[in-house]
Short mmCIF file of C-alpha atoms and ligand atoms in Angstrom, two decimals:
data_model
loop_
_atom_site.label_atom_id
_atom_site.label_comp_id
_atom_site.label_asym_id
_atom_site.label_seq_id
_atom_site.Cartn_x
_atom_site.Cartn_y
_atom_site.Cartn_z
CA MET A 126 19.45 5.88 17.66
CA GLU A 127 15.83 6.82 18.38
CA ASN A 128 13.73 5.09 21.00
CA GLY A 129 12.76 1.58 20.09
CA SER A 130 14.87 1.50 16.94
CA LYS A 131 17.00 -1.51 17.84
CA ALA A 132 15.86 -4.39 15.73
CA THR A 133 16.69 -8.00 15.20
CA SER A 134 16.67 -9.24 11.63
CA HIS A 135 15.36 -12.72 12.39
CA PHE A 136 11.69 -12.71 13.30
CA SER A 137 8.63 -13.67 11.40
CA ILE A 138 5.98 -11.26 10.20
CA PRO A 139 2.42 -12.57 10.71
CA GLU A 140 0.59 -13.39 7.48
CA TYR A 141 -2.91 -13.60 6.02
CA VAL A 142 -3.77 -16.24 3.44
CA LEU A 143 -5.63 -14.74 0.48
CA LYS A 144 -8.76 -16.74 -0.36
CA SER A 145 -8.32 -16.16 -4.09
CA SER A 146 -4.83 -17.65 -4.34
CA GLU A 147 -3.92 -19.40 -1.07
CA LYS A 148 -0.83 -17.17 -1.17
CA LYS A 149 0.48 -15.92 2.15
CA MET A 150 0.49 -12.14 2.42
CA PRO A 151 2.78 -10.74 5.14
CA ARG A 152 0.77 -8.29 7.24
CA LEU A 153 3.55 -5.73 7.07
CA GLY A 154 4.92 -4.74 3.68
CA PHE A 155 7.55 -2.40 2.28
CA GLY A 156 6.25 0.58 0.26
CA THR A 157 8.35 1.82 -2.65
CA ALA A 158 6.60 5.10 -3.49
CA ALA A 159 9.61 7.34 -2.99
CA PHE A 160 9.00 10.94 -3.89
CA PRO A 161 10.05 12.38 -6.33
CA PHE A 162 9.14 9.41 -8.52
CA GLU A 163 12.22 10.12 -10.66
CA LEU A 164 14.55 8.96 -7.85
CA PRO A 165 17.61 7.19 -9.36
CA SER A 166 16.92 3.49 -9.79
CA GLU A 167 20.08 2.57 -7.84
CA VAL A 168 18.78 4.34 -4.71
CA SER A 169 15.53 2.34 -4.73
CA LYS A 170 17.27 -0.93 -5.57
CA LYS A 171 19.73 -0.52 -2.69
CA ALA A 172 16.92 0.22 -0.20
CA ILE A 173 14.84 -2.74 -1.41
CA LEU A 174 17.81 -5.13 -1.18
CA GLN A 175 18.48 -3.95 2.32
CA ALA A 176 14.82 -4.45 3.18
CA ILE A 177 14.95 -8.06 1.92
CA GLU A 178 18.11 -8.59 3.94
CA ILE A 179 16.49 -7.47 7.21
CA GLY A 180 13.36 -9.54 6.70
CA TYR A 181 10.75 -7.70 4.61
CA ARG A 182 9.03 -10.15 2.23
CA HIS A 183 6.07 -8.11 0.96
CA PHE A 184 6.77 -5.30 -1.54
CA ASP A 185 4.34 -2.74 -2.90
CA THR A 186 5.02 -0.90 -6.15
CA ALA A 187 3.02 0.70 -8.97
CA PHE A 188 3.66 1.63 -12.59
CA LEU A 189 3.46 5.28 -11.52
CA TYR A 190 6.21 5.08 -8.90
CA GLY A 191 8.96 4.08 -11.35
CA THR A 192 10.12 1.44 -8.86
CA GLU A 193 9.03 -1.69 -10.75
CA GLN A 194 12.42 -1.91 -12.46
CA PRO A 195 14.61 -1.46 -9.36
CA LEU A 196 12.37 -3.90 -7.45
CA GLY A 197 12.83 -6.49 -10.22
CA GLU A 198 16.59 -5.96 -10.19
CA ALA A 199 16.74 -6.20 -6.40
CA ILE A 200 14.84 -9.53 -6.51
CA ILE A 201 17.30 -10.98 -9.04
CA GLU A 202 20.24 -9.84 -6.92
CA ALA A 203 18.66 -11.10 -3.67
CA ILE A 204 18.37 -14.56 -5.25
CA SER A 205 21.87 -14.48 -6.69
CA VAL A 206 23.50 -13.56 -3.35
CA GLY A 207 21.35 -16.10 -1.49
CA LEU A 208 19.12 -13.76 0.59
CA ILE A 209 16.12 -15.70 -0.73
CA GLU A 210 15.91 -18.90 -2.73
CA SER A 211 13.21 -17.89 -5.15
CA ARG A 212 10.77 -15.16 -6.05
CA ASP A 213 7.97 -17.31 -4.60
CA GLU A 214 9.14 -16.30 -1.11
CA LEU A 215 8.03 -12.73 -1.85
CA PHE A 216 4.60 -11.13 -2.10
CA ILE A 217 4.64 -8.54 -4.91
CA THR A 218 1.89 -6.00 -5.60
CA SER A 219 1.71 -3.52 -8.48
CA LYS A 220 -1.00 -1.16 -9.71
CA LEU A 221 -2.78 -0.15 -12.90
CA TRP A 222 -2.29 3.57 -13.60
CA CYS A 223 -5.32 5.75 -14.46
CA SER A 224 -4.41 6.27 -18.13
CA ASP A 225 -4.36 2.47 -18.58
CA ALA A 226 -7.66 2.06 -16.72
CA HIS A 227 -9.63 1.32 -19.90
CA GLY A 228 -10.95 -2.19 -20.62
CA GLU A 229 -8.64 -3.04 -23.53
CA LEU A 230 -5.53 -1.49 -21.92
CA VAL A 231 -5.55 -3.44 -18.64
CA LEU A 232 -3.85 -6.63 -19.86
CA PRO A 233 -1.10 -4.81 -21.87
CA ALA A 234 -0.45 -2.59 -18.81
CA LEU A 235 0.04 -5.63 -16.56
CA GLN A 236 2.29 -7.26 -19.17
CA ARG A 237 4.41 -4.09 -19.24
CA SER A 238 4.64 -4.06 -15.43
CA LEU A 239 5.74 -7.72 -15.46
CA GLN A 240 8.41 -6.85 -18.02
CA ASN A 241 9.64 -4.00 -15.81
CA LEU A 242 9.72 -6.35 -12.83
CA LYS A 243 11.20 -9.25 -14.85
CA LEU A 244 8.59 -11.48 -13.23
CA GLU A 245 6.22 -14.08 -14.63
CA TYR A 246 3.42 -13.21 -12.26
CA LEU A 247 2.32 -10.70 -9.64
CA ASP A 248 0.76 -11.75 -6.34
CA LEU A 249 -1.65 -8.83 -6.46
CA TYR A 250 -2.67 -6.31 -9.12
CA LEU A 251 -4.73 -3.29 -8.04
CA ILE A 252 -6.67 -0.55 -9.82
CA HIS A 253 -4.61 2.38 -8.47
CA TRP A 254 -7.46 4.97 -8.28
CA PRO A 255 -11.15 4.80 -9.21
CA LEU A 256 -10.43 7.27 -12.01
CA SER A 257 -9.43 6.94 -15.65
CA ALA A 258 -7.30 9.38 -17.62
CA THR A 259 -6.57 10.02 -21.28
CA PRO A 260 -4.70 6.97 -22.64
CA GLY A 261 -0.99 7.60 -23.13
CA THR A 262 -0.72 10.39 -20.51
CA TYR A 263 1.50 9.53 -17.55
CA GLU A 264 1.78 12.95 -15.93
CA PHE A 265 1.31 13.19 -12.19
CA PRO A 266 -0.69 14.94 -10.88
CA ILE A 267 -3.19 14.26 -13.66
CA LYS A 268 -4.36 17.41 -15.47
CA GLU A 269 -7.99 18.34 -14.90
CA GLU A 270 -8.81 17.96 -18.62
CA ASP A 271 -7.37 14.43 -18.73
CA PHE A 272 -9.78 12.90 -16.18
CA ILE A 273 -12.38 10.48 -17.59
CA PRO A 274 -15.01 8.69 -15.49
CA MET A 275 -14.09 5.03 -15.13
CA ASP A 276 -16.04 2.30 -16.93
CA PHE A 277 -15.90 -0.03 -13.90
CA ASN A 278 -17.45 -2.96 -15.76
CA ALA A 279 -14.89 -2.94 -18.56
CA VAL A 280 -11.87 -2.27 -16.33
CA TRP A 281 -12.83 -4.94 -13.79
CA ALA A 282 -13.41 -7.46 -16.61
CA GLY A 283 -9.83 -6.69 -17.75
CA MET A 284 -8.55 -7.28 -14.21
CA GLU A 285 -10.43 -10.61 -14.00
CA GLU A 286 -8.89 -11.66 -17.31
CA CYS A 287 -5.40 -10.96 -15.87
CA GLN A 288 -6.12 -13.30 -12.94
CA ARG A 289 -7.64 -16.00 -15.19
CA LEU A 290 -4.49 -15.93 -17.33
CA GLY A 291 -2.37 -16.50 -14.20
CA LEU A 292 -0.48 -13.22 -14.66
CA THR A 293 -1.56 -12.18 -11.19
CA LYS A 294 -2.63 -14.45 -8.34
CA SER A 295 -5.17 -11.97 -6.97
CA ILE A 296 -6.81 -8.71 -7.99
CA GLY A 297 -8.10 -5.76 -6.04
CA VAL A 298 -8.55 -2.01 -5.90
CA SER A 299 -7.06 1.02 -4.20
CA ASN A 300 -8.67 4.22 -2.90
CA PHE A 301 -12.19 2.80 -3.31
CA SER A 302 -15.06 4.08 -1.14
CA CYS A 303 -17.80 1.75 0.20
CA LYS A 304 -20.08 2.99 -2.59
CA LYS A 305 -17.59 2.15 -5.34
CA LEU A 306 -16.80 -1.25 -3.79
CA ALA A 307 -20.53 -2.01 -3.71
CA ASP A 308 -20.75 -1.06 -7.42
CA ILE A 309 -17.92 -3.50 -8.28
CA LEU A 310 -19.32 -6.28 -6.07
CA ALA A 311 -22.67 -6.03 -7.87
CA PHE A 312 -21.23 -7.44 -11.11
CA ALA A 313 -17.80 -8.91 -10.25
CA LYS A 314 -17.27 -12.57 -11.13
CA ILE A 315 -14.09 -12.43 -9.05
CA PRO A 316 -14.58 -10.07 -6.07
CA PRO A 317 -11.69 -7.76 -5.13
CA ALA A 318 -9.40 -9.47 -2.59
CA ILE A 319 -7.96 -6.19 -1.27
CA ASN A 320 -8.76 -2.50 -1.02
CA GLN A 321 -5.61 -0.46 -0.37
CA VAL A 322 -6.28 2.95 1.19
CA GLU A 323 -4.64 5.56 3.37
CA MET A 324 -5.19 4.68 7.01
CA ASN A 325 -3.64 6.09 10.16
CA PRO A 326 -4.82 7.32 13.58
CA LEU A 327 -6.07 10.58 12.00
CA TRP A 328 -8.01 8.83 9.21
CA GLN A 329 -9.14 5.58 10.77
CA GLN A 330 -11.44 4.47 7.93
CA LYS A 331 -14.00 3.03 10.38
CA LYS A 332 -16.89 2.86 7.91
CA LEU A 333 -14.76 1.33 5.15
CA ARG A 334 -13.28 -1.24 7.56
CA ALA A 335 -16.74 -2.37 8.62
CA PHE A 336 -17.88 -2.61 4.99
CA CYS A 337 -14.80 -4.59 3.94
CA ASN A 338 -15.17 -6.96 6.91
CA GLU A 339 -18.80 -7.67 5.98
CA ASN A 340 -17.84 -8.35 2.38
CA GLY A 341 -14.71 -10.47 2.84
CA ILE A 342 -12.36 -7.81 1.45
CA LEU A 343 -9.04 -7.31 3.24
CA LEU A 344 -7.83 -3.78 3.79
CA THR A 345 -4.23 -2.67 3.26
CA ALA A 346 -3.15 0.65 4.78
CA TYR A 347 -0.73 2.95 3.00
CA SER A 348 0.75 6.07 4.59
CA PRO A 349 0.35 4.99 8.22
CA LEU A 350 2.42 8.10 9.02
CA GLY A 351 0.32 10.49 6.90
CA ALA A 352 2.66 10.61 3.88
CA LYS A 353 4.98 13.09 5.55
CA GLY A 354 7.40 14.71 3.10
CA THR A 355 5.27 14.33 -0.03
CA PRO A 356 3.35 17.14 -1.78
CA TRP A 357 0.04 15.34 -1.06
CA GLY A 358 0.76 14.39 2.56
CA THR A 359 1.14 16.45 5.75
CA ASN A 360 2.95 16.38 9.08
CA ARG A 361 -0.33 16.20 11.00
CA VAL A 362 0.10 12.54 12.00
CA MET A 363 3.77 12.81 12.98
CA GLU A 364 3.06 15.99 14.98
CA ASN A 365 -0.08 14.78 16.75
CA GLU A 366 0.09 15.48 20.47
CA VAL A 367 -1.91 12.42 21.62
CA LEU A 368 0.34 10.07 19.63
CA ASN A 369 3.40 11.90 20.89
CA GLN A 370 2.29 11.45 24.51
CA ILE A 371 1.66 7.71 24.04
CA ALA A 372 5.02 7.24 22.29
CA LYS A 373 6.94 9.03 25.04
CA ALA A 374 5.21 7.14 27.84
CA LYS A 375 5.81 3.81 26.11
CA GLY A 376 9.42 4.34 25.03
CA LYS A 377 8.45 3.82 21.37
CA THR A 378 8.62 6.19 18.43
CA LEU A 379 5.50 7.93 17.21
CA ALA A 380 5.88 6.04 13.91
CA GLN A 381 5.88 2.72 15.76
CA ILE A 382 2.69 3.69 17.62
CA CYS A 383 0.97 4.41 14.29
CA ILE A 384 2.16 1.20 12.61
CA ARG A 385 1.28 -0.97 15.61
CA TRP A 386 -2.15 0.66 15.86
CA VAL A 387 -2.93 -0.15 12.19
CA TYR A 388 -1.67 -3.72 12.68
CA GLU A 389 -3.87 -4.20 15.77
CA GLN A 390 -6.93 -3.26 13.71
CA GLY A 391 -6.38 -6.43 11.65
CA VAL A 392 -5.29 -4.39 8.63
CA ILE A 393 -2.21 -5.09 6.46
CA VAL A 394 0.18 -2.16 6.78
CA LEU A 395 2.72 -0.76 4.29
CA VAL A 396 5.69 1.14 5.63
CA LYS A 397 8.03 3.16 3.48
CA SER A 398 11.46 4.18 4.61
CA PHE A 399 14.63 4.13 2.56
CA ASN A 400 16.62 4.99 5.70
CA SER A 401 18.21 1.86 7.19
CA GLU A 402 17.59 2.77 10.83
CA ARG A 403 13.92 3.66 10.28
CA MET A 404 13.49 0.59 8.07
CA MET A 405 14.48 -1.56 11.06
CA GLN A 406 12.45 0.49 13.53
CA ASN A 407 9.30 0.04 11.44
CA LEU A 408 9.64 -3.76 11.71
CA GLU A 409 9.91 -3.64 15.49
CA ILE A 410 6.21 -3.66 16.26
CA PHE A 411 5.42 -7.31 16.92
CA ASN A 412 6.59 -7.95 20.47
CA TRP A 413 4.52 -5.35 22.34
CA SER A 414 0.97 -4.03 22.19
CA LEU A 415 -1.14 -0.96 22.89
CA SER A 416 -3.14 -0.90 26.14
CA GLU A 417 -6.93 -0.46 26.28
CA GLU A 418 -6.41 3.08 27.51
CA GLU A 419 -4.01 3.93 24.66
CA LEU A 420 -6.44 2.45 22.13
CA GLU A 421 -9.21 4.60 23.57
CA MET A 422 -7.05 7.73 23.34
CA ILE A 423 -6.33 6.98 19.66
CA ASN A 424 -9.98 6.18 19.00
CA ALA A 425 -10.94 9.66 20.26
CA ILE A 426 -8.60 11.58 17.89
CA PRO A 427 -10.67 13.87 15.59
CA GLN A 428 -10.90 12.44 12.07
CA SER A 429 -10.44 13.92 8.62
CA ARG A 430 -9.36 12.69 5.19
CA GLY A 431 -5.65 12.83 4.42
CA CYS A 432 -3.92 12.15 1.12
CA ASP A 433 -5.22 14.50 -1.55
CA PRO A 434 -3.39 14.23 -4.86
CA PHE A 435 -6.44 15.04 -6.98
CA THR A 436 -8.84 17.98 -7.12
CA THR A 437 -11.65 15.44 -7.65
CA ILE A 438 -11.07 14.01 -4.18
CA ASP A 439 -14.66 14.40 -2.98
CA GLU A 440 -15.87 12.36 -5.96
CA VAL A 441 -13.22 9.75 -5.21
CA TRP A 442 -14.49 9.23 -1.67
CA ASP A 443 -18.19 9.85 -2.34
CA GLY A 444 -18.26 12.14 0.71
CA GLU A 445 -17.33 9.21 2.99
CA LEU A 446 -14.91 9.55 5.88
P1 A2P B 546 12.33 8.11 4.99
O1 A2P B 546 12.27 7.24 3.76
O2 A2P B 546 13.38 9.18 4.89
O3 A2P B 546 12.44 7.31 6.29
P2 A2P B 546 3.97 7.17 4.98
O4 A2P B 546 4.33 5.76 5.20
O5 A2P B 546 2.93 7.70 5.89
O6 A2P B 546 3.63 7.47 3.52
O7 A2P B 546 5.25 8.05 5.33
C1 A2P B 546 6.45 7.87 4.64
C2 A2P B 546 7.40 8.97 5.07
O8 A2P B 546 7.71 8.83 6.44
C3 A2P B 546 8.68 8.90 4.31
O9 A2P B 546 9.02 10.24 3.99
C4 A2P B 546 9.71 8.33 5.28
O10 A2P B 546 10.94 8.96 5.08
C5 A2P B 546 9.13 8.70 6.63
N1 A2P B 546 9.31 7.64 7.65
C6 A2P B 546 9.21 6.31 7.48
N2 A2P B 546 9.41 5.66 8.64
C7 A2P B 546 9.64 6.61 9.57
C8 A2P B 546 9.92 6.57 10.96
N3 A2P B 546 10.00 5.41 11.62
N4 A2P B 546 10.13 7.74 11.61
C9 A2P B 546 10.05 8.93 10.96
N5 A2P B 546 9.78 9.03 9.63
C10 A2P B 546 9.58 7.89 8.94
#
């Protein structure tokens, strides 16, 4: 067992209450983007059930990941074996894929996700990327010729309609720069509740965090470990010497240092591990904290953008860091 990986299953995860729905959102959630996305459904379902059993209550999926179905099946089984009493105890997020990011396709896409999940409503529905793609194409990565600039007005109106119909309690975006958030805020009748972006000690998102704070948008961090083991991620976070030093001195794992650091910034953090020991370890971040000195060391780490699944990445981030 690695340092700090002993965990107890009975503890509570701090929550935020979303203004738009009054729903409690656990500040640590379980990511289900397991690469390759064609992972057998049984593997994902087993990991998700185990996660519910040890105390995770917030689950993040997306149409693209292929984990809506196993998540739905795991929820049904968790209720039937008595791990939870009802679906209302869970916070479930899914995301609109780029090829469905066209005004008239938003509602049917959410309805399809709900069917996959066998749920009546989502807690949160996000625009996955600020990019549209040719309708009907679900290839990942998206081919260069399939990219289409997004009609933000039409797509956001579709998202608002989903919330008005009660099919999702809240709506938001993912991978949106300050500039793109400002564009949406200029015409939104319902402002985005959440922006979900990559955030970790090597991509601290300082500018975006300040912008979101000023505008009442909560930030959720994906890939707090730098998406190690995926074609778009790198090992740079998990091999960082400063983080390694802090982890060793503190008797924690480097992953725990990253997750705790994100949590201490007031950001909601998603952790993904389908390995039972690491799944536990990633929950063990609530009964200790980083010292001023450690926070300063992390603050001084040189910054650069991480996750890069698209060749249009500079357009996605509008040159922002
Ligand atoms: P695994 O599922 O085998 O544990 P990120 O959250 O930055 O996208 O990183 C996810 C990757 O990090 C997954 O490949 C996951 O693999 C791995 N991972 C998750 N938790 C830990 C941990 N505590 N220690 C080391 N690797 C981890």
